[in-house]
Short mmCIF file of C-alpha atoms and ligand atoms in Angstrom, two decimals:
data_model
loop_
_atom_site.label_atom_id
_atom_site.label_comp_id
_atom_site.label_asym_id
_atom_site.label_seq_id
_atom_site.Cartn_x
_atom_site.Cartn_y
_atom_site.Cartn_z
CA MET P 1 -87.42 126.61 117.12
CA THR P 2 -90.00 125.55 114.60
CA ASP P 3 -88.28 127.72 112.01
CA VAL P 4 -84.92 126.16 112.71
CA THR P 5 -86.39 122.68 112.46
CA LEU P 6 -88.12 123.58 109.22
CA HIS P 7 -84.90 125.10 107.90
CA ASP P 8 -82.95 122.01 108.94
CA THR P 9 -85.53 119.75 107.41
CA LEU P 10 -85.45 121.72 104.14
CA CYS P 11 -81.66 121.59 104.08
CA ALA P 12 -81.71 117.87 104.69
CA LEU P 13 -84.35 117.45 102.00
CA THR P 14 -82.36 119.54 99.54
CA LEU P 15 -79.30 117.49 100.33
CA THR P 16 -81.24 114.28 99.78
CA LEU P 17 -82.50 115.65 96.48
CA VAL P 18 -79.01 116.56 95.39
CA LEU P 19 -77.58 113.21 96.41
CA THR P 20 -80.36 111.12 95.02
CA GLY P 21 -81.74 113.68 92.60
CA PRO P 22 -81.51 111.83 89.31
CA ARG P 23 -83.23 108.77 90.73
CA MET P 24 -86.02 110.79 92.32
CA VAL P 25 -86.61 112.93 89.27
CA LEU P 26 -86.45 109.95 87.00
CA ASN P 27 -89.01 107.97 88.92
CA THR P 28 -91.60 110.47 87.75
CA ARG P 29 -90.71 109.93 84.08
CA PRO P 30 -91.46 107.01 81.77
CA LEU P 31 -88.58 104.55 81.69
CA ILE P 32 -87.41 102.19 79.01
CA THR P 33 -87.02 99.00 80.98
CA THR P 34 -84.62 96.67 79.15
CA PRO P 35 -81.05 97.62 80.03
CA LEU P 36 -78.79 97.53 76.98
CA ILE P 37 -75.71 97.08 79.09
CA PRO P 38 -76.30 94.01 81.24
CA TYR P 39 -73.62 94.83 83.81
CA PRO P 40 -73.58 97.63 86.36
CA MET P 41 -71.18 100.57 86.46
CA ALA P 42 -70.16 100.51 82.82
CA LEU P 43 -68.53 103.47 81.10
CA ILE P 44 -70.73 104.39 78.16
CA VAL P 45 -70.17 107.00 75.47
CA GLN P 46 -73.45 108.06 73.85
CA LYS P 47 -73.60 110.18 70.71
CA TYR P 48 -76.74 112.03 69.65
CA GLY P 49 -77.09 113.16 66.02
CA GLY P 50 -78.78 116.28 64.66
CA THR P 51 -82.42 115.15 64.68
CA SER P 52 -81.96 113.63 68.15
CA VAL P 53 -81.13 117.13 69.48
CA GLY P 54 -83.22 119.02 66.89
CA SER P 55 -85.46 120.88 69.37
CA VAL P 56 -85.67 121.77 73.04
CA GLU P 57 -88.09 118.84 73.51
CA ARG P 58 -85.67 116.41 71.87
CA ILE P 59 -82.82 117.72 74.03
CA GLY P 60 -85.06 117.10 77.05
CA ALA P 61 -85.65 113.52 75.91
CA VAL P 62 -81.89 113.01 75.54
CA ALA P 63 -81.34 114.39 79.03
CA ASP P 64 -83.96 111.96 80.38
CA ARG P 65 -82.14 109.01 78.83
CA VAL P 66 -78.71 110.12 80.05
CA ALA P 67 -80.10 110.71 83.54
CA ARG P 68 -81.63 107.24 83.55
CA PHE P 69 -78.34 105.56 82.59
CA LYS P 70 -76.58 107.62 85.24
CA SER P 71 -79.12 106.61 87.87
CA GLU P 72 -78.54 102.98 86.93
CA GLY P 73 -74.94 103.45 88.03
CA HIS P 74 -73.15 103.96 84.71
CA ASP P 75 -70.48 106.54 84.02
CA MET P 76 -71.61 108.59 81.05
CA VAL P 77 -69.88 110.71 78.43
CA VAL P 78 -72.16 112.34 75.86
CA VAL P 79 -71.19 113.62 72.41
CA VAL P 80 -73.60 115.85 70.52
CA SER P 81 -74.04 117.06 66.95
CA ALA P 82 -75.45 120.44 66.01
CA MET P 83 -79.26 120.73 65.95
CA SER P 84 -80.59 119.28 62.68
CA GLY P 85 -80.17 121.62 59.71
CA GLU P 86 -77.80 123.92 61.61
CA THR P 87 -74.56 122.89 59.90
CA ASN P 88 -76.23 123.33 56.48
CA ARG P 89 -77.64 126.69 57.56
CA LEU P 90 -74.20 127.93 58.61
CA MET P 91 -72.69 126.62 55.38
CA GLY P 92 -75.39 128.51 53.44
CA LEU P 93 -74.54 131.77 55.24
CA ALA P 94 -70.87 131.34 54.38
CA LYS P 95 -71.63 130.67 50.71
CA GLU P 96 -73.80 133.80 50.54
CA ILE P 97 -70.72 135.79 51.43
CA GLN P 98 -67.98 133.94 49.56
CA LYS P 99 -68.06 131.20 46.89
CA ASN P 100 -65.01 129.45 48.32
CA PRO P 101 -64.61 130.51 51.95
CA ALA P 102 -61.22 129.96 53.57
CA PRO P 103 -61.30 126.45 55.10
CA ARG P 104 -60.09 127.80 58.45
CA GLU P 105 -62.92 130.30 58.68
CA LEU P 106 -65.46 127.70 57.56
CA ASP P 107 -64.35 125.47 60.44
CA ALA P 108 -64.53 128.40 62.86
CA LEU P 109 -68.13 128.89 61.71
CA LEU P 110 -69.38 125.30 61.38
CA SER P 111 -68.00 124.25 64.77
CA THR P 112 -70.33 126.70 66.53
CA GLY P 113 -73.39 124.48 65.93
CA GLU P 114 -72.09 121.77 68.23
CA LYS P 115 -71.19 124.30 70.95
CA VAL P 116 -74.82 125.34 71.18
CA THR P 117 -76.05 121.80 71.81
CA THR P 118 -73.39 121.02 74.43
CA ALA P 119 -74.52 123.98 76.50
CA LEU P 120 -78.24 123.29 76.06
CA LEU P 121 -77.91 119.61 76.95
CA SER P 122 -75.78 120.43 80.00
CA MET P 123 -78.54 122.79 81.15
CA ALA P 124 -81.21 120.14 80.54
CA LEU P 125 -79.19 117.67 82.62
CA GLY P 126 -78.72 120.26 85.35
CA GLU P 127 -82.48 120.73 85.37
CA ARG P 128 -82.74 117.00 86.12
CA ALA P 129 -80.24 117.31 88.96
CA VAL P 130 -77.50 115.57 87.00
CA ARG P 131 -74.09 117.20 87.30
CA ALA P 132 -73.04 117.95 83.72
CA LYS P 133 -70.45 120.13 82.04
CA SER P 134 -70.04 121.16 78.41
CA PHE P 135 -66.67 120.67 76.68
CA SER P 136 -65.36 121.99 73.36
CA ALA P 137 -62.71 119.95 71.53
CA ASN P 138 -60.15 122.43 72.81
CA GLN P 139 -61.25 121.95 76.41
CA VAL P 140 -61.04 118.15 76.06
CA GLY P 141 -57.84 118.10 74.01
CA ILE P 142 -59.06 116.44 70.79
CA LEU P 143 -55.95 117.04 68.72
CA THR P 144 -56.13 116.83 64.95
CA ASP P 145 -53.95 117.58 61.95
CA SER P 146 -54.49 120.92 60.22
CA ALA P 147 -56.48 119.60 57.23
CA HIS P 148 -59.41 121.98 57.70
CA ASN P 149 -62.86 120.60 56.82
CA LYS P 150 -61.55 117.00 56.83
CA ALA P 151 -59.15 116.87 59.76
CA ARG P 152 -58.03 113.58 61.27
CA ILE P 153 -57.84 112.96 65.00
CA GLN P 154 -54.24 112.36 66.06
CA ASP P 155 -54.49 112.24 69.81
CA ILE P 156 -57.00 112.63 72.60
CA ARG P 157 -56.08 113.87 76.05
CA ALA P 158 -58.52 112.09 78.29
CA GLU P 159 -57.51 113.77 81.60
CA ALA P 160 -60.10 116.55 81.68
CA LEU P 161 -62.92 114.10 80.97
CA GLN P 162 -61.58 111.60 83.45
CA ALA P 163 -61.42 114.26 86.16
CA GLU P 164 -65.05 115.12 85.49
CA LEU P 165 -66.06 111.44 85.58
CA GLU P 166 -64.23 110.98 88.86
CA VAL P 167 -66.39 113.60 90.56
CA GLY P 168 -69.51 111.92 89.21
CA GLY P 169 -70.14 114.43 86.43
CA VAL P 170 -71.33 113.86 82.87
CA PRO P 171 -69.07 115.54 80.30
CA VAL P 172 -71.06 116.74 77.28
CA VAL P 173 -68.61 117.02 74.40
CA ALA P 174 -68.99 118.88 71.10
CA GLY P 175 -68.75 116.39 68.24
CA PHE P 176 -67.29 117.08 64.78
CA GLN P 177 -64.61 119.51 66.02
CA GLY P 178 -60.95 119.30 66.90
CA VAL P 179 -58.03 121.57 67.54
CA ASP P 180 -54.68 121.58 65.71
CA VAL P 181 -51.27 122.22 67.25
CA GLN P 182 -51.54 125.95 66.53
CA GLY P 183 -54.84 126.08 68.42
CA ASN P 184 -57.02 126.46 65.30
CA VAL P 185 -60.46 124.88 65.40
CA THR P 186 -60.78 122.11 62.81
CA THR P 187 -63.70 119.91 61.73
CA LEU P 188 -63.69 116.21 60.91
CA GLY P 189 -65.84 116.15 57.75
CA ARG P 190 -69.63 115.87 57.49
CA GLY P 191 -71.04 113.31 59.89
CA GLY P 192 -67.86 113.64 62.00
CA SER P 193 -69.53 113.51 65.42
CA ASP P 194 -69.70 109.73 65.04
CA THR P 195 -65.91 109.72 64.86
CA THR P 196 -65.57 112.00 67.90
CA ALA P 197 -67.70 109.55 69.91
CA VAL P 198 -65.80 106.44 68.87
CA ALA P 199 -62.42 108.14 69.36
CA LEU P 200 -63.42 109.22 72.88
CA ALA P 201 -64.71 105.73 73.63
CA ALA P 202 -61.34 104.33 72.51
CA ALA P 203 -59.35 106.87 74.53
CA LEU P 204 -61.43 106.29 77.68
CA LYS P 205 -61.61 102.51 77.11
CA ALA P 206 -65.39 102.70 77.32
CA ASP P 207 -67.45 99.53 77.59
CA GLU P 208 -69.71 100.59 74.71
CA CYS P 209 -70.16 103.44 72.28
CA GLN P 210 -73.81 104.03 71.44
CA ILE P 211 -74.72 106.09 68.38
CA TYR P 212 -78.28 107.41 68.76
CA THR P 213 -79.93 108.53 65.54
CA ASP P 214 -83.31 108.77 63.79
CA VAL P 215 -83.47 105.10 62.71
CA ASP P 216 -83.41 102.15 65.12
CA GLY P 217 -80.27 100.53 63.74
CA VAL P 218 -78.39 99.65 60.59
CA TYR P 219 -80.73 98.36 57.88
CA THR P 220 -80.20 96.16 54.83
CA THR P 221 -80.41 99.41 52.88
CA ASP P 222 -81.49 102.98 53.60
CA PRO P 223 -85.02 102.49 55.01
CA ARG P 224 -85.96 105.84 53.45
CA MET P 225 -85.35 104.35 50.02
CA VAL P 226 -86.84 100.85 50.49
CA ASP P 227 -89.88 100.38 52.74
CA GLY P 228 -89.20 96.69 53.18
CA ALA P 229 -85.62 97.20 54.43
CA LYS P 230 -84.81 95.12 57.52
CA ARG P 231 -82.95 96.11 60.66
CA LEU P 232 -79.86 93.99 61.23
CA ASP P 233 -79.23 92.70 64.76
CA GLN P 234 -75.54 92.76 64.00
CA ILE P 235 -73.12 93.49 61.20
CA THR P 236 -69.36 92.94 61.03
CA PHE P 237 -66.91 95.85 61.10
CA GLU P 238 -65.72 94.85 57.65
CA GLU P 239 -69.23 94.98 56.21
CA MET P 240 -70.06 98.23 57.98
CA LEU P 241 -66.86 99.76 56.65
CA GLU P 242 -67.87 98.88 53.09
CA MET P 243 -71.47 100.02 53.65
CA SER P 244 -70.21 103.38 54.96
CA SER P 245 -67.59 103.88 52.29
CA MET P 246 -70.11 102.94 49.59
CA GLY P 247 -72.48 105.68 50.75
CA SER P 248 -74.56 104.56 53.78
CA LYS P 249 -74.28 107.67 55.90
CA VAL P 250 -75.67 106.13 59.09
CA LEU P 251 -72.08 105.99 60.40
CA GLN P 252 -69.18 108.13 59.19
CA ILE P 253 -66.59 105.80 57.68
CA ARG P 254 -63.79 106.98 59.96
CA SER P 255 -65.82 106.13 63.04
CA VAL P 256 -66.06 102.53 61.83
CA GLU P 257 -62.33 102.46 61.06
CA PHE P 258 -61.57 103.70 64.58
CA ALA P 259 -63.97 101.27 66.21
CA GLY P 260 -62.44 98.36 64.30
CA LYS P 261 -58.88 99.42 65.02
CA TYR P 262 -59.37 100.05 68.75
CA LYS P 263 -61.95 97.29 69.25
CA VAL P 264 -64.64 99.65 70.53
CA PRO P 265 -67.98 97.87 70.93
CA LEU P 266 -70.27 100.01 68.77
CA ARG P 267 -74.06 100.08 68.61
CA VAL P 268 -76.48 102.12 66.49
CA LEU P 269 -79.83 102.89 68.14
CA SER P 270 -82.82 105.17 67.84
CA SER P 271 -83.23 108.13 70.18
CA PHE P 272 -86.94 108.14 69.31
CA GLU P 273 -87.87 104.58 70.25
CA GLY P 274 -86.54 101.64 72.27
CA GLY P 275 -84.98 98.44 70.97
CA PRO P 276 -81.58 96.77 70.88
CA GLY P 277 -80.35 98.54 67.72
CA THR P 278 -77.53 97.04 65.68
CA LEU P 279 -74.25 95.86 67.15
CA ILE P 280 -71.17 96.29 64.99
CA THR P 281 -69.10 93.24 65.79
CA THR P 282 -66.00 91.26 64.92
CA GLU P 283 -68.02 88.04 65.10
CA GLU P 284 -69.06 86.66 61.74
CA ASP P 285 -72.35 84.79 61.51
CA THR P 286 -71.14 81.45 60.20
CA SER P 287 -74.46 79.62 60.48
CA MET P 288 -76.00 77.98 57.41
CA GLU P 289 -78.80 80.58 57.41
CA ALA P 290 -76.38 83.51 57.44
CA PRO P 291 -77.29 85.82 54.56
CA VAL P 292 -74.68 86.10 51.80
CA ILE P 293 -75.40 89.81 51.45
CA ALA P 294 -75.59 92.05 54.52
CA GLY P 295 -76.88 95.07 52.66
CA ILE P 296 -77.06 97.37 49.69
CA ALA P 297 -75.41 100.78 49.72
CA PHE P 298 -75.72 103.58 47.21
CA ASN P 299 -74.11 106.91 46.52
CA ARG P 300 -75.32 109.76 44.33
CA ASP P 301 -72.21 111.77 44.99
CA GLU P 302 -70.40 110.45 41.90
CA ALA P 303 -69.30 111.94 38.58
CA LYS P 304 -67.52 110.33 35.65
CA LEU P 305 -64.70 111.63 33.48
CA THR P 306 -63.59 109.94 30.25
CA VAL P 307 -60.38 110.85 28.47
CA VAL P 308 -61.11 109.85 24.90
CA GLY P 309 -58.47 108.50 22.54
CA VAL P 310 -55.44 108.15 24.82
CA PRO P 311 -52.43 106.22 23.46
CA ASP P 312 -52.55 102.58 24.61
CA ASN P 313 -49.08 102.70 26.17
CA PRO P 314 -47.49 101.89 29.54
CA GLY P 315 -47.66 104.81 32.00
CA ILE P 316 -50.91 106.32 30.74
CA ALA P 317 -52.89 105.65 33.92
CA TYR P 318 -50.14 107.32 35.92
CA ARG P 319 -49.96 110.35 33.62
CA ILE P 320 -53.71 110.87 33.89
CA LEU P 321 -54.32 110.05 37.54
CA GLY P 322 -51.02 111.45 38.90
CA PRO P 323 -52.04 115.12 38.40
CA VAL P 324 -55.57 114.36 39.64
CA GLY P 325 -54.14 112.94 42.88
CA GLU P 326 -51.75 115.88 43.25
CA ALA P 327 -54.78 118.17 43.12
CA ASN P 328 -56.09 116.28 46.19
CA ILE P 329 -58.95 114.77 44.23
CA GLU P 330 -59.85 111.23 45.27
CA VAL P 331 -60.49 108.80 42.43
CA ASP P 332 -63.03 106.05 42.97
CA VAL P 333 -63.85 103.55 40.18
CA ILE P 334 -61.43 103.24 37.23
CA LEU P 335 -62.01 101.61 33.84
CA GLN P 336 -59.54 101.11 31.03
CA ASN P 337 -59.90 98.59 28.28
CA SER P 338 -56.90 97.81 26.13
CA ARG P 339 -58.16 96.72 22.74
CA GLY P 340 -54.69 96.06 21.35
CA GLU P 341 -55.12 99.07 19.07
CA ASN P 342 -53.25 102.36 19.12
CA SER P 343 -55.63 104.25 21.32
CA THR P 344 -58.19 103.61 23.99
CA ASP P 345 -60.52 105.49 26.37
CA PHE P 346 -59.73 105.99 30.06
CA THR P 347 -62.65 106.48 32.45
CA PHE P 348 -62.77 107.16 36.19
CA THR P 349 -65.16 108.55 38.79
CA VAL P 350 -64.70 111.25 41.45
CA ALA P 351 -66.96 112.99 43.98
CA ARG P 352 -69.43 115.21 42.12
CA GLY P 353 -68.06 118.40 43.64
CA ASP P 354 -64.60 117.56 42.26
CA MET P 355 -65.66 116.92 38.65
CA GLU P 356 -64.97 120.37 37.27
CA ALA P 357 -61.64 120.67 39.04
CA ALA P 358 -60.59 117.24 37.71
CA ALA P 359 -61.56 118.23 34.15
CA GLU P 360 -59.49 121.40 34.50
CA VAL P 361 -56.47 119.47 35.74
CA LEU P 362 -56.75 117.16 32.73
CA THR P 363 -56.87 119.89 30.06
CA PRO P 364 -53.06 120.23 29.71
CA VAL P 365 -52.64 116.45 30.13
CA VAL P 366 -54.90 115.80 27.15
CA THR P 367 -52.78 118.10 24.98
CA GLU P 368 -49.53 116.49 26.18
CA LEU P 369 -50.86 112.99 25.44
CA GLY P 370 -52.31 113.97 22.08
CA ALA P 371 -55.63 112.55 23.29
CA GLY P 372 -59.06 113.60 22.00
CA GLU P 373 -61.08 115.30 24.72
CA VAL P 374 -62.41 114.93 28.28
CA LEU P 375 -66.09 113.97 28.59
CA THR P 376 -67.86 114.57 31.89
CA ASP P 377 -71.10 113.14 33.29
CA ASP P 378 -72.56 114.02 36.69
CA HIS P 379 -75.80 112.08 36.28
CA ILE P 380 -74.45 108.79 37.53
CA ALA P 381 -74.74 106.89 40.81
CA LYS P 382 -73.06 103.90 42.41
CA VAL P 383 -74.87 100.87 43.84
CA SER P 384 -73.02 98.26 45.87
CA VAL P 385 -73.91 94.91 47.36
CA VAL P 386 -71.90 94.13 50.50
CA GLY P 387 -71.45 90.92 52.46
CA VAL P 388 -68.70 88.74 53.94
CA GLY P 389 -70.70 85.74 52.69
CA MET P 390 -69.44 86.53 49.18
CA ARG P 391 -66.11 84.97 50.09
CA SER P 392 -67.65 81.54 50.32
CA HIS P 393 -70.53 81.85 47.83
CA SER P 394 -70.20 82.09 44.10
CA GLY P 395 -72.86 83.56 41.86
CA VAL P 396 -73.35 86.87 43.67
CA ALA P 397 -72.21 88.86 40.64
CA ALA P 398 -74.47 86.84 38.35
CA THR P 399 -77.48 87.44 40.63
CA MET P 400 -76.68 91.15 40.74
CA PHE P 401 -76.24 91.60 37.00
CA LYS P 402 -79.36 89.53 36.19
CA ALA P 403 -81.48 91.60 38.60
CA LEU P 404 -80.32 94.81 36.92
CA ALA P 405 -80.79 93.37 33.42
CA ASP P 406 -84.34 92.26 34.32
CA VAL P 407 -85.34 95.87 35.03
CA GLY P 408 -83.40 97.26 32.05
CA VAL P 409 -80.66 99.06 33.99
CA ASN P 410 -77.44 99.42 32.01
CA ILE P 411 -74.17 98.94 33.89
CA GLN P 412 -71.53 101.51 32.92
CA MET P 413 -68.65 100.42 35.17
CA ILE P 414 -68.00 97.62 37.67
CA SER P 415 -65.59 97.40 40.59
CA THR P 416 -65.19 94.63 43.12
CA SER P 417 -63.46 93.80 46.38
CA GLU P 418 -63.49 90.57 48.36
CA ILE P 419 -66.77 91.45 50.08
CA LYS P 420 -68.39 93.98 47.71
CA ILE P 421 -69.50 94.48 44.10
CA SER P 422 -70.23 98.02 42.92
CA VAL P 423 -71.73 99.21 39.66
CA ILE P 424 -71.99 102.67 38.17
CA ILE P 425 -75.37 103.32 36.56
CA GLU P 426 -77.42 106.25 35.30
CA GLU P 427 -78.69 108.20 38.33
CA LYS P 428 -82.32 108.14 37.23
CA PHE P 429 -82.36 104.34 37.66
CA LEU P 430 -80.93 104.39 41.18
CA GLU P 431 -84.11 103.67 43.16
CA LEU P 432 -85.21 101.00 40.73
CA ALA P 433 -81.79 99.33 40.94
CA VAL P 434 -81.67 99.39 44.76
CA ARG P 435 -85.20 97.99 45.10
CA SER P 436 -84.57 95.24 42.54
CA LEU P 437 -81.32 94.18 44.17
CA HIS P 438 -82.91 94.24 47.62
CA SER P 439 -85.54 91.76 46.41
CA ALA P 440 -83.17 89.68 44.30
CA PHE P 441 -80.98 88.99 47.34
CA GLY P 442 -84.01 88.08 49.49
CA LEU P 443 -83.59 91.02 51.84
CA ASP P 444 -87.17 92.33 51.75
CA THR P 445 -89.18 92.05 54.96
CA VAL P 446 -91.72 89.28 54.60
CA GLU P 447 -95.14 90.72 55.51
CA ASP P 448 -97.07 88.46 57.90
P1 LIG T 1 -77.48 111.67 62.53
O1 LIG T 1 -77.90 113.07 62.26
O2 LIG T 1 -78.14 111.05 63.72
O3 LIG T 1 -75.98 111.49 62.54
P2 LIG T 1 -77.59 110.67 59.82
O4 LIG T 1 -78.60 111.39 58.98
O5 LIG T 1 -76.17 111.05 59.66
O6 LIG T 1 -78.06 110.79 61.33
O7 LIG T 1 -77.70 109.09 59.60
C1 LIG T 1 -78.95 108.44 59.75
C2 LIG T 1 -79.57 108.23 58.39
O8 LIG T 1 -78.78 107.31 57.65
C3 LIG T 1 -80.93 107.60 58.41
O9 LIG T 1 -81.95 108.56 58.60
C4 LIG T 1 -81.02 106.88 57.07
O10 LIG T 1 -81.79 107.59 56.13
C5 LIG T 1 -79.58 106.86 56.57
N1 LIG T 1 -79.13 105.53 56.14
C6 LIG T 1 -78.48 105.26 54.99
N2 LIG T 1 -78.22 103.96 54.87
C7 LIG T 1 -78.71 103.36 55.98
C8 LIG T 1 -78.74 102.01 56.45
N3 LIG T 1 -78.21 101.00 55.75
N4 LIG T 1 -79.32 101.77 57.65
C9 LIG T 1 -79.84 102.78 58.39
N5 LIG T 1 -79.84 104.06 57.99
C10 LIG T 1 -79.29 104.37 56.81
N1 LIG T 2 -73.03 118.65 62.42
C1 LIG T 2 -72.09 117.97 61.54
C2 LIG T 2 -72.77 117.62 60.21
O1 LIG T 2 -73.92 117.98 60.01
C3 LIG T 2 -71.48 116.77 62.17
C4 LIG T 2 -72.44 115.64 62.51
O2 LIG T 2 -73.65 115.83 62.54
O3 LIG T 2 -71.95 114.51 62.77
O4 LIG T 2 -72.15 117.04 59.37
MG1 LIG T 3 -74.58 111.34 60.97
#
């Protein structure tokens, strides 16, 4: 009789633990008290980057946070990157075997890093009595084109995730990977887990997409470069798009494009500390105090090619850049100055890894055009100032060029858009240039 009662009591207790498990387990753990999402029962997609899942302890901390959100009543979908350093390690192994591995095989290899973290996090959630299930891109139905290593998401089948949400589970999805129509695994380009998260948030119509990383938001510039960089409470999609495309790797550019297009509320936060992070928003700060410049971005991944002595005729830009484009090489900044003489120089920049290929493509073109030679330089970098305030304020370019002149940095090329000015400079001056511009635009944190 006693045994039966004890057995019954244990069963009842187990049942209670299962039903209320997350809450009970969580009560024994430290909680971050301020809710980011002020309303109950939201659908939240959270993405955790490499350092946020870089060890078993970090994965445990992620599981604690997910469990807490779940216990607060939210529906949760989690996207994870590979553990920090893992994608580079796998890439290194491939390169030891083959200089240019087949893109399909590289994707088959690189996508394994994310699979590991989905399984480990699901286990960590299980350990906290949260029902969780790992999903590969194939199991979700994240359909991409077949452009291996830089595939684009074309469609997301949300049914499998929705079914899991309906039974109260937490789907843990592998970021960075997709599947093409032939069933091949593809990857979305470095940093692509951000895009997976935003695309899932769009497909599921989530209330917010939270990108957890190793900094507590988007800063006026990379806080690893400038100590006095400030966290922004918010930044517009337009500005974030320029910051990302000009080199700020805190968000992959395509994730910002997606979020803007599908109106996904997007927030960047730290997985290491609390705080509100940075909200990427459509709202522009139109107050008088709004800063003209939101931030300063930089990119070392630049190389310059100059075709010397090309005829100064119509069609030259096309004859030079046409073959470069056909070789799938993206051109960034372009400079041509017509002096009204017979010949001129034509300069443009590409990603550093594409410099040699671009020079090779141009060899026959130079002969055809009767031009001089192709000069290459991979010791350059690009610095950009970004801000929607530029539309209504003049003098931004003057402030930028004066700041660079004051520290003796020579500008090699300039390109502008409505909300950005970029300059190409010698790489060795990059830090100096970024710091000077950060001060010149009044972005430095004022020490109390
Ligand atoms: P994750 O692995 O979480 O995806 P990433 O390394 O891709 O993280 O992105 C976070 C890093 O982005 C930061 O550690 C920081 O050095 C860098 N970064 C560059 N520009 C900025 C910026 N403007 N604000 C915040 N972080 C930036
Ligand atoms: N693991 C991939 C990378 O290192 C994708 C990501 O982290 O977003 O680029
Ligand atoms: Mg990243």
